[in-house]
Amino acid sequence: MSSSLERMRVLAAHLQPVGGPAPPTMGPRAITPEELAQHKSAKSMWIAVDGVVYDMTEFLDDHPGGKRLPLKYGGADASEAWHSMHRPEIMAEHGARLKIGVLVAAGNGGGGAGLVG
């Protein structure tokens, strides 16, 4: 009986709830400043904060301060503005679901070398 219970514990430890975390990937997507700059409208709005790129498009309507300020910094590194207006807990609350990649130096579209931030 204890072996059945142990097998169930092992199996339960490996199960993910429906809608749970995505399977592991090869690493974060590399995004150049040029690619980031193409996403500065309400239809596609990305920002970079501390070298991490976030897709803010779906969050714009829910942003407590309205769309105007996020759109002002869309397509660019918004680190300084972000830190001057937000508590660190905000990124902890929303960052994981909005993160789409890491900002890399221009012309370095792959790998971990050349990270910006």
PDB file of N, CA and C in Angstrom, residues 47-56 59 77-83 85-101:
ATOM      1  N   ILE A  47       7.561  47.454 -24.118  1.00  0.00           N
ATOM      2  CA  ILE A  47       8.536  48.289 -23.435  1.00  0.00           C
ATOM      3  C   ILE A  47       9.638  47.380 -22.899  1.00  0.00           C
ATOM      4  N   ALA A  48      10.793  47.984 -22.655  1.00  0.00           N
ATOM      5  CA  ALA A  48      11.882  47.265 -21.996  1.00  0.00           C
ATOM      6  C   ALA A  48      12.109  47.909 -20.634  1.00  0.00           C
ATOM      7  N   VAL A  49      12.255  47.072 -19.624  1.00  0.00           N
ATOM      8  CA  VAL A  49      12.582  47.531 -18.273  1.00  0.00           C
ATOM      9  C   VAL A  49      13.714  46.649 -17.765  1.00  0.00           C
ATOM     10  N   ASP A  50      14.840  47.274 -17.466  1.00  0.00           N
ATOM     11  CA  ASP A  50      16.008  46.556 -16.953  1.00  0.00           C
ATOM     12  C   ASP A  50      16.413  45.390 -17.856  1.00  0.00           C
ATOM     13  N   GLY A  51      16.355  45.614 -19.166  1.00  0.00           N
ATOM     14  CA  GLY A  51      16.801  44.607 -20.120  1.00  0.00           C
ATOM     15  C   GLY A  51      15.797  43.520 -20.452  1.00  0.00           C
ATOM     16  N   VAL A  52      14.612  43.577 -19.865  1.00  0.00           N
ATOM     17  CA  VAL A  52      13.558  42.603 -20.145  1.00  0.00           C
ATOM     18  C   VAL A  52      12.470  43.301 -20.953  1.00  0.00           C
ATOM     19  N   VAL A  53      11.968  42.634 -21.994  1.00  0.00           N
ATOM     20  CA  VAL A  53      10.946  43.215 -22.857  1.00  0.00           C
ATOM     21  C   VAL A  53       9.582  42.648 -22.476  1.00  0.00           C
ATOM     22  N   TYR A  54       8.620  43.556 -22.347  1.00  0.00           N
ATOM     23  CA  TYR A  54       7.258  43.200 -21.953  1.00  0.00           C
ATOM     24  C   TYR A  54       6.278  43.653 -23.030  1.00  0.00           C
ATOM     25  N   ASP A  55       5.319  42.800 -23.361  1.00  0.00           N
ATOM     26  CA  ASP A  55       4.247  43.151 -24.289  1.00  0.00           C
ATOM     27  C   ASP A  55       3.098  43.718 -23.459  1.00  0.00           C
ATOM     28  N   MET A  56       2.914  45.018 -23.541  1.00  0.00           N
ATOM     29  CA  MET A  56       1.912  45.719 -22.740  1.00  0.00           C
ATOM     30  C   MET A  56       0.580  45.871 -23.479  1.00  0.00           C
ATOM     31  N   PHE A  59      -2.576  44.849 -21.768  1.00  0.00           N
ATOM     32  CA  PHE A  59      -2.705  45.464 -20.448  1.00  0.00           C
ATOM     33  C   PHE A  59      -3.058  46.947 -20.530  1.00  0.00           C
ATOM     34  N   ASP A  77      13.335  51.654 -24.216  1.00  0.00           N
ATOM     35  CA  ASP A  77      13.732  51.292 -22.860  1.00  0.00           C
ATOM     36  C   ASP A  77      13.067  52.284 -21.916  1.00  0.00           C
ATOM     37  N   ALA A  78      12.165  51.786 -21.101  1.00  0.00           N
ATOM     38  CA  ALA A  78      11.391  52.626 -20.187  1.00  0.00           C
ATOM     39  C   ALA A  78      11.840  52.448 -18.736  1.00  0.00           C
ATOM     40  N   SER A  79      13.029  51.936 -18.527  1.00  0.00           N
ATOM     41  CA  SER A  79      13.490  51.599 -17.175  1.00  0.00           C
ATOM     42  C   SER A  79      13.429  52.784 -16.211  1.00  0.00           C
ATOM     43  N   GLU A  80      13.996  53.893 -16.596  1.00  0.00           N
ATOM     44  CA  GLU A  80      14.042  55.046 -15.696  1.00  0.00           C
ATOM     45  C   GLU A  80      12.632  55.533 -15.358  1.00  0.00           C
ATOM     46  N   ALA A  81      11.792  55.669 -16.360  1.00  0.00           N
ATOM     47  CA  ALA A  81      10.409  56.114 -16.124  1.00  0.00           C
ATOM     48  C   ALA A  81       9.654  55.097 -15.282  1.00  0.00           C
ATOM     49  N   TRP A  82       9.847  53.821 -15.579  1.00  0.00           N
ATOM     50  CA  TRP A  82       9.148  52.759 -14.836  1.00  0.00           C
ATOM     51  C   TRP A  82       9.456  52.861 -13.348  1.00  0.00           C
ATOM     52  N   HIS A  83      10.743  52.918 -13.025  1.00  0.00           N
ATOM     53  CA  HIS A  83      11.152  52.928 -11.618  1.00  0.00           C
ATOM     54  C   HIS A  83      10.728  54.205 -10.901  1.00  0.00           C
ATOM     55  N   MET A  85       7.881  55.651 -11.317  1.00  0.00           N
ATOM     56  CA  MET A  85       6.422  55.673 -11.165  1.00  0.00           C
ATOM     57  C   MET A  85       5.817  54.431 -10.518  1.00  0.00           C
ATOM     58  N   HIS A  86       6.579  53.364 -10.345  1.00  0.00           N
ATOM     59  CA  HIS A  86       6.014  52.100  -9.859  1.00  0.00           C
ATOM     60  C   HIS A  86       6.779  51.544  -8.665  1.00  0.00           C
ATOM     61  N   ARG A  87       6.066  50.875  -7.811  1.00  0.00           N
ATOM     62  CA  ARG A  87       6.682  50.099  -6.733  1.00  0.00           C
ATOM     63  C   ARG A  87       7.197  48.785  -7.328  1.00  0.00           C
ATOM     64  N   PRO A  88       8.256  48.196  -6.768  1.00  0.00           N
ATOM     65  CA  PRO A  88       8.785  46.927  -7.295  1.00  0.00           C
ATOM     66  C   PRO A  88       7.742  45.804  -7.313  1.00  0.00           C
ATOM     67  N   GLU A  89       6.787  45.845  -6.392  1.00  0.00           N
ATOM     68  CA  GLU A  89       5.779  44.787  -6.327  1.00  0.00           C
ATOM     69  C   GLU A  89       4.916  44.727  -7.602  1.00  0.00           C
ATOM     70  N   ILE A  90       4.814  45.838  -8.297  1.00  0.00           N
ATOM     71  CA  ILE A  90       3.993  45.873  -9.517  1.00  0.00           C
ATOM     72  C   ILE A  90       4.577  44.921 -10.559  1.00  0.00           C
ATOM     73  N   MET A  91       5.890  44.965 -10.738  1.00  0.00           N
ATOM     74  CA  MET A  91       6.527  44.075 -11.711  1.00  0.00           C
ATOM     75  C   MET A  91       6.412  42.628 -11.245  1.00  0.00           C
ATOM     76  N   ALA A  92       6.535  42.410  -9.950  1.00  0.00           N
ATOM     77  CA  ALA A  92       6.400  41.046  -9.426  1.00  0.00           C
ATOM     78  C   ALA A  92       5.001  40.506  -9.699  1.00  0.00           C
ATOM     79  N   GLU A  93       4.014  41.375  -9.650  1.00  0.00           N
ATOM     80  CA  GLU A  93       2.626  40.954  -9.866  1.00  0.00           C
ATOM     81  C   GLU A  93       2.298  40.711 -11.335  1.00  0.00           C
ATOM     82  N   HIS A  94       2.782  41.561 -12.224  1.00  0.00           N
ATOM     83  CA  HIS A  94       2.386  41.497 -13.630  1.00  0.00           C
ATOM     84  C   HIS A  94       3.480  41.049 -14.595  1.00  0.00           C
ATOM     85  N   GLY A  95       4.733  41.176 -14.195  1.00  0.00           N
ATOM     86  CA  GLY A  95       5.841  40.962 -15.117  1.00  0.00           C
ATOM     87  C   GLY A  95       5.896  39.614 -15.797  1.00  0.00           C
ATOM     88  N   ALA A  96       5.705  38.541 -15.056  1.00  0.00           N
ATOM     89  CA  ALA A  96       5.865  37.203 -15.630  1.00  0.00           C
ATOM     90  C   ALA A  96       4.916  36.947 -16.791  1.00  0.00           C
ATOM     91  N   ARG A  97       3.686  37.403 -16.685  1.00  0.00           N
ATOM     92  CA  ARG A  97       2.724  37.128 -17.763  1.00  0.00           C
ATOM     93  C   ARG A  97       2.900  38.051 -18.962  1.00  0.00           C
ATOM     94  N   LEU A  98       3.596  39.177 -18.778  1.00  0.00           N
ATOM     95  CA  LEU A  98       3.791  40.132 -19.872  1.00  0.00           C
ATOM     96  C   LEU A  98       5.164  39.991 -20.538  1.00  0.00           C
ATOM     97  N   LYS A  99       6.088  39.288 -19.895  1.00  0.00           N
ATOM     98  CA  LYS A  99       7.454  39.160 -20.413  1.00  0.00           C
ATOM     99  C   LYS A  99       7.458  38.362 -21.715  1.00  0.00           C
ATOM    100  N   ILE A 100       8.162  38.914 -22.721  1.00  0.00           N
ATOM    101  CA  ILE A 100       8.262  38.213 -24.007  1.00  0.00           C
ATOM    102  C   ILE A 100       9.704  37.958 -24.431  1.00  0.00           C
ATOM    103  N   GLY A 101      10.668  38.571 -23.772  1.00  0.00           N
ATOM    104  CA  GLY A 101      12.050  38.345 -24.155  1.00  0.00           C
ATOM    105  C   GLY A 101      13.003  39.263 -23.440  1.00  0.00           C
TER     106      GLY A 101
END
